[in-house]
Coordinates of C-alpha atoms in Angstrom, one line a residue:
Chain A
M1 CA 19.2 38.7 24.2
A2 CA 18.9 35.1 25.3
R3 CA 17.1 32.7 22.9
E4 CA 13.9 31.2 24.1
A5 CA 12.7 27.9 22.6
V6 CA 8.9 27.6 22.0
I7 CA 6.5 25.1 20.4
V8 CA 5.0 26.6 17.2
G9 CA 3.4 23.7 15.5
V10 CA 1.7 20.4 16.1
G11 CA 0.3 17.9 13.7
D12 CA -1.2 14.4 13.4
V13 CA -2.9 12.2 10.8
P14 CA -6.6 11.4 10.6
L15 CA -7.6 8.1 12.3
E16 CA -10.7 6.1 11.9
G17 CA -11.4 3.0 13.9
G18 CA -7.8 3.2 15.1
K19 CA -6.3 3.0 11.7
V20 CA -4.7 5.8 9.6
V21 CA -7.2 7.0 7.0
G22 CA -5.8 6.1 3.6
G23 CA -3.1 3.8 5.1
G24 CA 0.5 4.2 4.3
S25 CA 4.0 3.1 5.4
V26 CA 5.4 4.2 8.7
L27 CA 7.6 6.7 6.8
Q28 CA 4.7 8.1 4.8
V29 CA 2.5 8.8 7.8
Q30 CA 5.4 10.6 9.6
A31 CA 5.9 12.8 6.6
R32 CA 2.2 13.7 6.5
A33 CA 2.2 14.5 10.3
A34 CA 5.4 16.5 9.8
K35 CA 3.9 18.6 7.0
A36 CA 0.8 19.3 9.0
A37 CA 2.9 20.5 12.0
L38 CA 5.1 22.6 9.7
D39 CA 2.1 24.1 8.0
D40 CA 0.7 24.9 11.5
A41 CA 4.0 26.6 12.4
R42 CA 4.0 28.5 9.1
L43 CA 7.4 27.0 8.5
S44 CA 8.8 24.7 5.7
M45 CA 10.7 21.5 5.7
R46 CA 13.7 23.4 4.4
D47 CA 13.8 25.3 7.7
V48 CA 14.2 22.1 9.7
D49 CA 17.8 21.7 11.0
G50 CA 17.1 19.5 14.1
L51 CA 15.4 16.1 14.0
L52 CA 14.2 14.2 17.0
V53 CA 12.6 10.8 16.6
A54 CA 11.8 7.6 18.5
G55 CA 9.8 4.6 17.4
L56 CA 9.6 0.9 17.2
W57 CA 9.6 0.6 13.4
G58 CA 12.1 -0.8 11.0
V59 CA 14.0 -3.0 13.5
P60 CA 16.2 -4.8 12.6
G61 CA 17.1 -2.6 9.6
P62 CA 16.6 1.1 8.9
G63 CA 14.8 1.8 12.2
Q64 CA 18.0 1.1 14.1
L65 CA 19.2 4.6 13.1
P66 CA 15.7 6.2 13.0
S67 CA 16.7 9.9 12.7
V68 CA 19.2 9.1 10.0
T69 CA 16.6 7.1 8.0
L70 CA 13.8 9.6 8.6
G71 CA 16.0 12.6 7.7
E72 CA 16.9 10.9 4.4
Y73 CA 13.3 10.1 3.7
L74 CA 12.2 13.7 4.4
G75 CA 15.1 15.1 2.3
I76 CA 16.7 17.1 5.0
H77 CA 20.3 17.2 6.5
P78 CA 19.9 17.9 10.2
R79 CA 22.8 19.4 12.2
F80 CA 21.2 18.3 15.4
A81 CA 19.7 14.8 15.9
D82 CA 18.3 13.0 19.0
S83 CA 17.0 9.4 18.9
T84 CA 16.7 9.1 22.6
N85 CA 14.3 6.2 23.2
I86 CA 13.2 5.8 26.8
G87 CA 9.8 4.4 25.8
G88 CA 6.5 6.3 25.3
S89 CA 7.8 9.3 27.3
A90 CA 10.6 9.9 24.8
F91 CA 8.8 12.8 23.2
E92 CA 8.5 14.9 26.3
A93 CA 12.2 14.3 26.8
H94 CA 12.7 15.4 23.1
V95 CA 11.0 18.7 23.9
A96 CA 13.5 19.3 26.7
H97 CA 16.4 18.3 24.5
A98 CA 15.3 20.4 21.6
A99 CA 14.8 23.4 23.9
M100 CA 18.4 23.0 25.1
A101 CA 19.7 22.7 21.6
I102 CA 17.7 25.7 20.3
E103 CA 18.6 27.9 23.3
K104 CA 22.2 27.0 22.9
G105 CA 22.0 28.0 19.2
Y106 CA 22.8 24.4 18.1
C107 CA 19.8 24.4 15.8
D108 CA 17.0 26.8 14.9
V109 CA 14.0 24.7 13.9
A110 CA 13.5 21.3 15.5
L111 CA 11.0 18.6 14.3
I112 CA 9.9 15.9 16.7
S113 CA 8.4 12.9 14.9
Y114 CA 6.6 9.7 15.7
G115 CA 4.7 7.1 13.7
S116 CA 3.4 3.6 14.0
M117 CA 1.2 1.4 11.8
Q118 CA 1.0 -1.5 14.2
K119 CA -2.8 -2.0 13.9
S120 CA -2.9 -1.8 10.1
E121 CA 0.2 -4.0 9.7
R122 CA -0.7 -6.3 12.6
S123 CA 3.0 -5.9 13.6
R124 CA 2.6 -5.8 17.4
T125 CA 5.0 -8.5 18.7
L126 CA 5.8 -7.7 22.3
G127 CA 5.5 -11.4 23.2
G128 CA 8.4 -12.2 21.0
R129 CA 11.2 -10.4 22.8
P130 CA 14.3 -12.6 22.9
S131 CA 15.3 -13.9 26.3
I132 CA 18.7 -12.3 26.2
L133 CA 20.7 -10.2 28.7
T134 CA 18.3 -8.8 31.3
M135 CA 15.2 -10.3 29.7
Q136 CA 16.4 -13.9 30.5
F137 CA 15.1 -13.2 34.0
E138 CA 11.7 -11.9 32.9
N139 CA 10.0 -13.7 30.0
V140 CA 10.9 -17.3 31.0
W141 CA 8.1 -16.9 33.6
G142 CA 5.4 -16.2 31.0
I143 CA 4.8 -12.7 32.1
P144 CA 2.5 -11.0 29.6
Q145 CA 4.3 -7.7 28.8
P146 CA 3.8 -5.0 29.3
V147 CA 0.5 -5.6 31.1
G148 CA 2.0 -8.1 33.6
G149 CA 4.4 -5.6 35.1
Y150 CA 1.6 -3.0 35.5
A151 CA -0.6 -5.7 37.1
L152 CA 2.2 -6.4 39.7
A153 CA 2.3 -2.7 40.5
A154 CA -1.5 -2.4 40.7
Q155 CA -1.6 -5.4 43.1
R156 CA 1.0 -3.8 45.3
H157 CA -0.7 -0.4 45.2
M158 CA -4.0 -2.1 46.3
H159 CA -2.2 -4.0 49.1
E160 CA -0.4 -1.0 50.5
F161 CA -3.1 1.7 50.2
G162 CA -6.4 -0.1 49.9
T163 CA -6.9 1.1 46.4
T164 CA -9.9 -0.7 44.7
E165 CA -10.6 -2.0 41.2
E166 CA -13.6 0.3 41.1
Q167 CA -11.3 3.3 41.7
L168 CA -9.1 2.2 38.8
A169 CA -12.3 1.9 36.7
E170 CA -13.2 5.5 37.4
I171 CA -10.3 6.5 35.3
A172 CA -11.3 4.5 32.3
V173 CA -14.9 5.8 32.5
A174 CA -13.9 9.5 32.8
T175 CA -11.4 9.1 30.0
R176 CA -14.1 7.6 27.7
K177 CA -16.3 10.7 28.4
W178 CA -13.5 12.9 27.0
A179 CA -13.1 10.6 24.0
S180 CA -16.8 10.9 23.2
M181 CA -16.1 14.6 22.4
N182 CA -13.1 13.8 20.1
P183 CA -14.2 12.7 16.6
A184 CA -10.8 11.1 16.0
A185 CA -11.1 8.8 19.1
T186 CA -11.2 5.1 18.4
M187 CA -13.7 4.3 21.3
R188 CA -16.5 6.8 21.9
D189 CA -19.4 4.8 23.2
P190 CA -20.3 5.5 26.9
L191 CA -18.7 3.3 29.5
T192 CA -19.8 2.5 33.1
I193 CA -17.8 1.3 36.1
D194 CA -19.7 -2.0 35.8
D195 CA -18.6 -2.3 32.1
V196 CA -15.0 -2.0 33.2
M197 CA -15.4 -4.4 36.2
N198 CA -17.1 -7.0 34.0
S199 CA -14.6 -6.8 31.1
T200 CA -12.3 -9.7 30.3
R201 CA -9.7 -10.4 33.0
I202 CA -6.2 -10.1 31.5
A203 CA -3.7 -10.1 34.4
D204 CA -5.3 -9.6 37.9
P205 CA -6.3 -7.1 38.9
L206 CA -6.2 -5.5 35.4
K207 CA -9.0 -6.1 33.0
L208 CA -9.4 -5.4 29.3
L209 CA -10.9 -1.9 29.9
D210 CA -8.0 -1.0 32.2
C211 CA -5.7 -1.4 29.2
C212 CA -4.9 1.1 26.5
L213 CA -5.9 0.5 22.9
V214 CA -3.7 -1.0 20.1
T215 CA -4.0 1.5 17.1
D216 CA -2.0 3.3 14.4
G217 CA -1.0 6.9 14.7
A218 CA 1.5 9.6 13.8
G219 CA 2.3 12.9 15.3
A220 CA 4.8 15.8 15.0
I221 CA 5.9 18.8 17.0
V222 CA 7.8 21.8 15.6
M223 CA 9.9 24.0 17.9
T224 CA 11.9 27.2 17.2
T225 CA 12.9 30.4 18.9
A226 CA 10.4 32.9 20.2
E227 CA 11.9 35.5 17.8
N228 CA 11.5 33.2 14.8
A229 CA 7.9 32.5 15.9
R230 CA 7.2 36.2 16.0
A231 CA 8.8 36.7 12.5
H232 CA 6.5 34.0 11.0
G233 CA 3.4 35.1 12.8
S234 CA 2.9 31.7 14.5
K235 CA 1.4 31.4 18.0
P236 CA 4.1 30.3 20.5
I237 CA 3.6 27.9 23.4
H238 CA 6.2 28.5 26.0
I239 CA 8.1 25.8 27.8
R240 CA 8.3 26.7 31.5
G241 CA 10.0 23.6 32.9
Y242 CA 11.0 20.1 32.2
G243 CA 12.6 17.1 33.8
E244 CA 13.2 13.4 33.1
A245 CA 14.4 10.3 34.8
H246 CA 14.4 6.5 34.4
T247 CA 14.9 3.9 37.1
H248 CA 14.7 0.4 35.6
W249 CA 13.5 -1.7 32.6
S250 CA 13.0 -5.1 34.2
I251 CA 10.0 -4.9 36.5
G252 CA 12.1 -6.9 39.0
A253 CA 14.4 -3.8 39.3
M254 CA 11.6 -1.2 39.9
P255 CA 12.6 0.6 43.1
D256 CA 9.1 0.5 44.7
L257 CA 6.2 -1.1 42.9
A258 CA 3.6 1.2 44.5
R259 CA 5.4 4.4 43.7
L260 CA 6.4 5.9 40.4
T261 CA 9.9 7.1 41.3
A262 CA 10.7 8.3 37.8
A263 CA 7.7 10.6 37.7
E264 CA 8.5 11.9 41.2
M265 CA 12.1 12.8 40.0
A266 CA 11.1 14.3 36.6
S267 CA 8.2 16.4 37.9
K268 CA 10.1 17.8 40.9
R269 CA 12.7 19.2 38.5
A270 CA 10.1 20.5 36.1
F271 CA 8.2 22.4 38.9
E272 CA 11.4 23.8 40.3
M273 CA 12.5 25.1 36.8
A274 CA 9.0 26.6 36.2
G275 CA 9.0 28.1 39.6
I276 CA 5.3 27.5 40.1
S277 CA 3.1 25.4 42.4
H278 CA 0.5 22.7 41.6
D279 CA -2.2 25.3 42.0
A280 CA -1.0 27.1 38.8
I281 CA -1.7 24.0 36.6
D282 CA -5.0 24.3 34.7
L283 CA -4.8 21.0 32.8
V284 CA -2.9 17.7 33.0
E285 CA -2.2 15.4 30.1
C286 CA -0.5 12.2 31.5
Y287 CA 0.3 8.8 29.9
D288 CA -2.5 6.3 30.4
S289 CA -1.1 3.0 29.2
F290 CA -3.2 1.4 32.0
T291 CA -5.6 2.9 34.6
I292 CA -3.0 2.2 37.3
T293 CA -0.4 4.3 35.4
V294 CA -2.7 7.3 35.8
M295 CA -3.3 6.8 39.5
M296 CA 0.4 6.3 40.3
T297 CA 1.3 9.3 38.1
L298 CA -1.1 11.7 39.8
E299 CA 0.4 10.7 43.1
A300 CA 4.0 11.0 41.9
L301 CA 3.4 14.4 40.3
G302 CA 2.2 15.5 43.7
F303 CA -1.5 16.3 42.9
C304 CA -2.3 14.0 45.8
K305 CA -0.3 12.2 48.4
P306 CA 1.0 8.6 47.8
G307 CA -1.9 6.2 48.3
E308 CA -4.6 8.9 47.9
G309 CA -5.0 8.4 44.1
G310 CA -8.0 6.3 44.5
A311 CA -9.9 8.9 46.4
F312 CA -8.6 11.6 44.1
V313 CA -10.2 10.1 40.9
S314 CA -13.4 8.9 42.6
G315 CA -16.7 10.6 41.7
Q316 CA -15.5 11.2 38.1
R317 CA -13.4 14.1 39.2
T318 CA -11.2 13.8 36.1
A319 CA -14.2 13.7 33.7
P320 CA -15.6 16.6 31.6
G321 CA -17.1 19.1 34.1
G322 CA -15.0 17.6 36.9
A323 CA -12.6 19.5 39.2
F324 CA -9.5 18.1 37.5
P325 CA -9.6 17.9 33.7
L326 CA -7.3 15.1 32.6
N327 CA -6.5 13.4 29.3
T328 CA -8.9 15.5 27.4
N329 CA -8.5 13.8 24.0
G330 CA -9.6 10.5 25.4
G331 CA -6.1 9.2 26.1
G332 CA -4.4 6.0 25.2
L333 CA -7.4 4.2 26.8
S334 CA -10.0 5.5 24.3
Y335 CA -8.4 7.8 21.7
C336 CA -5.4 6.0 20.3
H337 CA -2.3 4.1 21.4
P338 CA 0.1 3.3 18.6
G339 CA 2.8 1.9 21.0
M340 CA 4.6 5.0 22.1
Y341 CA 1.8 7.4 22.9
G342 CA 3.6 10.4 24.5
I343 CA 3.7 12.7 21.5
F344 CA -0.2 12.9 21.5
L345 CA -0.1 14.2 25.1
L346 CA 1.9 17.2 23.7
V347 CA -0.3 17.7 20.7
E348 CA -3.5 17.8 22.9
A349 CA -1.9 20.1 25.5
V350 CA -0.9 22.6 22.7
R351 CA -4.3 22.5 21.2
Q352 CA -6.0 23.1 24.6
L353 CA -3.5 26.0 25.3
R354 CA -4.4 27.6 22.0
G355 CA -8.1 27.2 22.5
E356 CA -8.4 24.9 19.4
A357 CA -9.8 21.8 21.1
G358 CA -13.4 22.2 19.9
A359 CA -16.2 20.5 21.9
R360 CA -13.7 19.3 24.5
Q361 CA -12.0 22.6 25.1
V362 CA -11.4 23.3 28.7
A363 CA -12.1 26.9 29.8
D364 CA -9.3 29.2 30.7
V365 CA -6.3 27.0 30.2
A366 CA -3.1 29.0 30.6
T367 CA -0.7 26.4 32.0
A368 CA -0.7 22.7 31.3
L369 CA 1.5 19.9 32.6
V370 CA 2.3 17.0 30.3
H371 CA 3.9 13.8 31.7
G372 CA 4.9 10.8 29.8
T373 CA 5.7 7.3 31.1
G374 CA 7.7 4.7 29.2
G375 CA 8.7 1.1 29.4
T376 CA 7.2 -0.7 32.4
L377 CA 6.8 2.3 34.7
S378 CA 10.4 2.7 33.8
S379 CA 10.9 6.3 32.6
G380 CA 9.2 9.6 33.2
S381 CA 9.4 13.0 31.6
T382 CA 7.5 16.1 32.4
V383 CA 7.0 19.3 30.4
I384 CA 5.2 22.4 31.8
L385 CA 3.7 24.5 29.0
A386 CA 2.1 27.9 29.0
N387 CA 0.4 30.2 26.5
N388 CA 1.6 33.4 28.0
Chain B
M1 CA 10.5 -33.1 32.3
S2 CA 9.4 -32.6 28.8
E3 CA 11.5 -33.2 25.7
T4 CA 9.7 -30.6 23.7
Y5 CA 9.8 -27.6 25.9
E6 CA 8.5 -24.8 23.7
K7 CA 8.5 -21.9 26.2
P8 CA 11.2 -19.1 26.1
Q9 CA 14.5 -20.3 27.5
P10 CA 17.2 -17.9 28.8
V11 CA 20.0 -17.1 26.5
I12 CA 22.7 -17.8 29.1
D13 CA 25.8 -15.5 28.9
P14 CA 29.1 -15.5 30.9
G15 CA 27.6 -13.1 33.5
T16 CA 24.6 -15.3 34.3
K17 CA 26.1 -18.8 33.7
P18 CA 26.9 -19.5 37.4
F19 CA 23.3 -18.8 38.4
W20 CA 21.8 -21.1 35.8
D21 CA 24.5 -23.8 36.4
A22 CA 23.6 -23.8 40.1
A23 CA 19.9 -23.9 39.4
R24 CA 20.5 -27.2 37.5
E25 CA 22.0 -28.5 40.7
H26 CA 19.0 -27.3 42.6
R27 CA 20.9 -24.5 44.3
L28 CA 19.7 -20.8 44.4
L29 CA 22.9 -18.8 43.9
L30 CA 23.0 -15.0 44.5
P31 CA 25.8 -12.5 44.0
R32 CA 26.9 -10.8 47.3
C33 CA 29.1 -7.8 47.6
R34 CA 32.1 -8.2 49.8
S35 CA 32.4 -4.5 50.1
C36 CA 28.9 -3.5 51.4
G37 CA 27.5 -6.9 52.2
E38 CA 24.4 -6.6 50.1
H39 CA 23.0 -9.3 47.9
H40 CA 21.6 -8.5 44.5
F41 CA 19.6 -10.1 41.7
Y42 CA 19.9 -10.4 38.7
P43 CA 23.7 -10.9 38.6
R44 CA 25.8 -7.9 37.7
E45 CA 29.4 -7.1 37.2
L46 CA 29.3 -4.2 39.7
C47 CA 27.3 -4.1 42.9
P48 CA 24.2 -2.0 42.1
H49 CA 24.2 -0.8 45.7
C50 CA 27.8 0.5 46.2
Y51 CA 29.3 -0.1 42.7
S52 CA 32.1 -2.3 44.0
D53 CA 33.5 -5.0 41.7
D54 CA 34.4 -7.2 44.7
L55 CA 31.6 -9.7 44.4
E56 CA 31.1 -13.4 45.4
W57 CA 28.5 -16.0 44.7
V58 CA 26.7 -17.4 47.8
D59 CA 23.9 -19.9 48.3
A60 CA 20.6 -18.3 49.2
S61 CA 18.2 -19.8 51.7
G62 CA 15.5 -20.2 49.1
D63 CA 13.1 -18.6 51.5
G64 CA 11.1 -15.4 51.0
E65 CA 7.7 -13.8 50.8
V66 CA 5.4 -12.6 48.1
Y67 CA 6.0 -8.9 47.4
S68 CA 3.5 -8.8 44.6
Y69 CA 1.8 -11.2 42.1
T70 CA -0.6 -11.4 39.2
I71 CA -2.7 -14.2 37.9
A72 CA -2.3 -14.4 34.1
R73 CA -5.8 -15.0 32.7
K74 CA -4.4 -14.5 29.2
P75 CA -1.1 -16.3 28.3
A76 CA 2.1 -14.6 27.3
G77 CA 2.0 -16.2 23.9
P78 CA 0.7 -19.6 22.7
T79 CA 3.3 -21.6 24.6
F80 CA 1.8 -20.6 27.9
A81 CA -1.8 -21.1 26.8
A82 CA -2.3 -24.5 28.4
D83 CA -1.1 -23.1 31.8
V84 CA -3.8 -20.4 32.2
P85 CA -4.5 -19.3 34.8
Y86 CA -1.0 -19.2 36.3
V87 CA 0.7 -17.1 38.9
I88 CA 3.6 -14.7 38.2
A89 CA 5.1 -13.4 41.4
M90 CA 7.7 -11.1 42.6
I91 CA 9.4 -12.7 45.6
K92 CA 11.3 -10.7 48.2
L93 CA 14.0 -13.2 49.1
D94 CA 15.1 -13.3 52.8
E95 CA 18.5 -12.1 51.7
G96 CA 17.0 -8.9 50.4
P97 CA 16.7 -8.9 46.6
R98 CA 13.4 -9.3 44.7
M99 CA 13.1 -11.9 42.0
L100 CA 10.4 -12.5 39.4
T101 CA 9.2 -16.1 39.2
N102 CA 6.2 -18.4 39.1
I103 CA 4.3 -19.7 42.1
I104 CA 3.4 -23.4 41.6
T105 CA 0.0 -23.9 43.3
S106 CA -3.1 -26.0 43.0
D107 CA -5.2 -22.9 43.9
V108 CA -4.1 -19.6 42.1
E109 CA -6.7 -17.7 44.1
S110 CA -5.0 -18.6 47.4
V111 CA -1.8 -16.5 46.7
R112 CA -1.5 -13.3 48.9
I113 CA 1.0 -10.6 49.3
G114 CA 3.1 -11.3 52.3
A115 CA 2.7 -15.1 52.1
R116 CA 5.8 -17.1 52.9
V117 CA 7.3 -19.1 50.0
K118 CA 10.1 -21.6 49.4
V119 CA 12.1 -22.3 46.2
S120 CA 11.0 -25.3 44.2
F121 CA 13.2 -26.3 41.3
D122 CA 11.5 -27.2 38.0
D123 CA 13.7 -29.3 35.7
V124 CA 12.1 -28.2 32.4
T125 CA 14.8 -29.7 30.1
P126 CA 17.9 -31.8 30.9
E127 CA 19.9 -28.5 30.4
L128 CA 17.5 -26.0 32.1
T129 CA 16.1 -25.8 35.6
L130 CA 13.9 -22.9 36.6
P131 CA 13.8 -21.8 40.2
K132 CA 10.1 -21.5 40.9
F133 CA 8.4 -21.1 44.3
K134 CA 5.7 -22.8 46.4
L135 CA 3.6 -21.4 49.2
E136 CA 4.9 -22.7 52.6
S137 CA 1.3 -23.3 53.6
E138 CA 0.8 -25.7 50.8

């Protein structure tokens, strides 16, 4: 019988005010998240024979070979490793890669890990990227990264489609409403469209409240075979489809600034693999580095046509009680954003599919779509998950 | 021209040296593919349109239009703090490629997508010239 890869465990670490409770090194917090996910899966670290990791820690130095360093720290000897780093969407790609490895029999239990202590360590240094290779044509102009690239996309989207700043603000407001129901969320106070519109201008047309947070965070996902899940009595989440793509890193090389080509490519493949239509999706968790990211992603995923994202999110349609539940943990905009947020999209989708999301639980979630975006609208990876 | 230019400077490599050398002579140089005829930017070893290695350097007109732009209200680090607000723009050159740059203007609010622009070379050090742009209307 063919092996089927499933997700059997998710874990994270407690956050308060955007910092990991109790602190710790970036390796300590990943170990804690991994243990939580393995406990959730009713598996042990000694079962892990596949390790997938992406992060921005320990560079230059031990983080240059992150799976090798983390494997050593955890005391395991993986026979399958994947350090694919395509930005914040890496973890959705890791789910796909782990599924292929497990179904091929290349490993039996895969651990996907992410950690960042950027807020506690005040280590965020995106302004300091050296002007080498492709970057020599980017940062000499003083483009604040990554917000500047997203601002260029937002401006072009507004020009081509008549999208308004108020429509972008709808996304920040709706996401904050979800965060108010998540005790771990960094920002939980109510927000209005006016609050967003009047927040500090950063890079026109984006303002402070269009931008994600800067926090700590750690998360982990455990995958194994459906057969192994049954044997351990853990509750499997099925992977119905996946896809990934990347198109550029320099914002100057993005194929079309008003369209998220990577998400179009990734999601098309995921839907084809799943063999389902958009109507079958009960819940979407998508990367929200900036409000414009969400709008362009919804269009690229095909939930609305190109240019219709503004109308789609208007009237708080993505808020609790709205027609289109989205980013139900409060997202990168209000829950947490440790630098590469994508793993938390998966953690939240699994909790919603299991009915474990507490006050923010969406009713009758059977199928969820998770989409990560990385770099400067550079990469996209989609995973379609189901609980039956 | 400032003797203490603190902003990021390109780490010029063999693949990009002709572009930066030409900028110092106030020429905007673009790679063009002899196989498919397309220009591209930034310079590559293989044409990103048809993957041919039969490339040549050609002088660009220096004309184009604003494809998108942002006004930086917060600087990209302390070395840009004195310039706020300043315009970062993506220019669609008349030859086809898009190029990130600055628009030098006395009124940052006047920049619009579609506006015609012309290259304006900024000699920031004796060794480095940055090809920036100005609005034709200005």
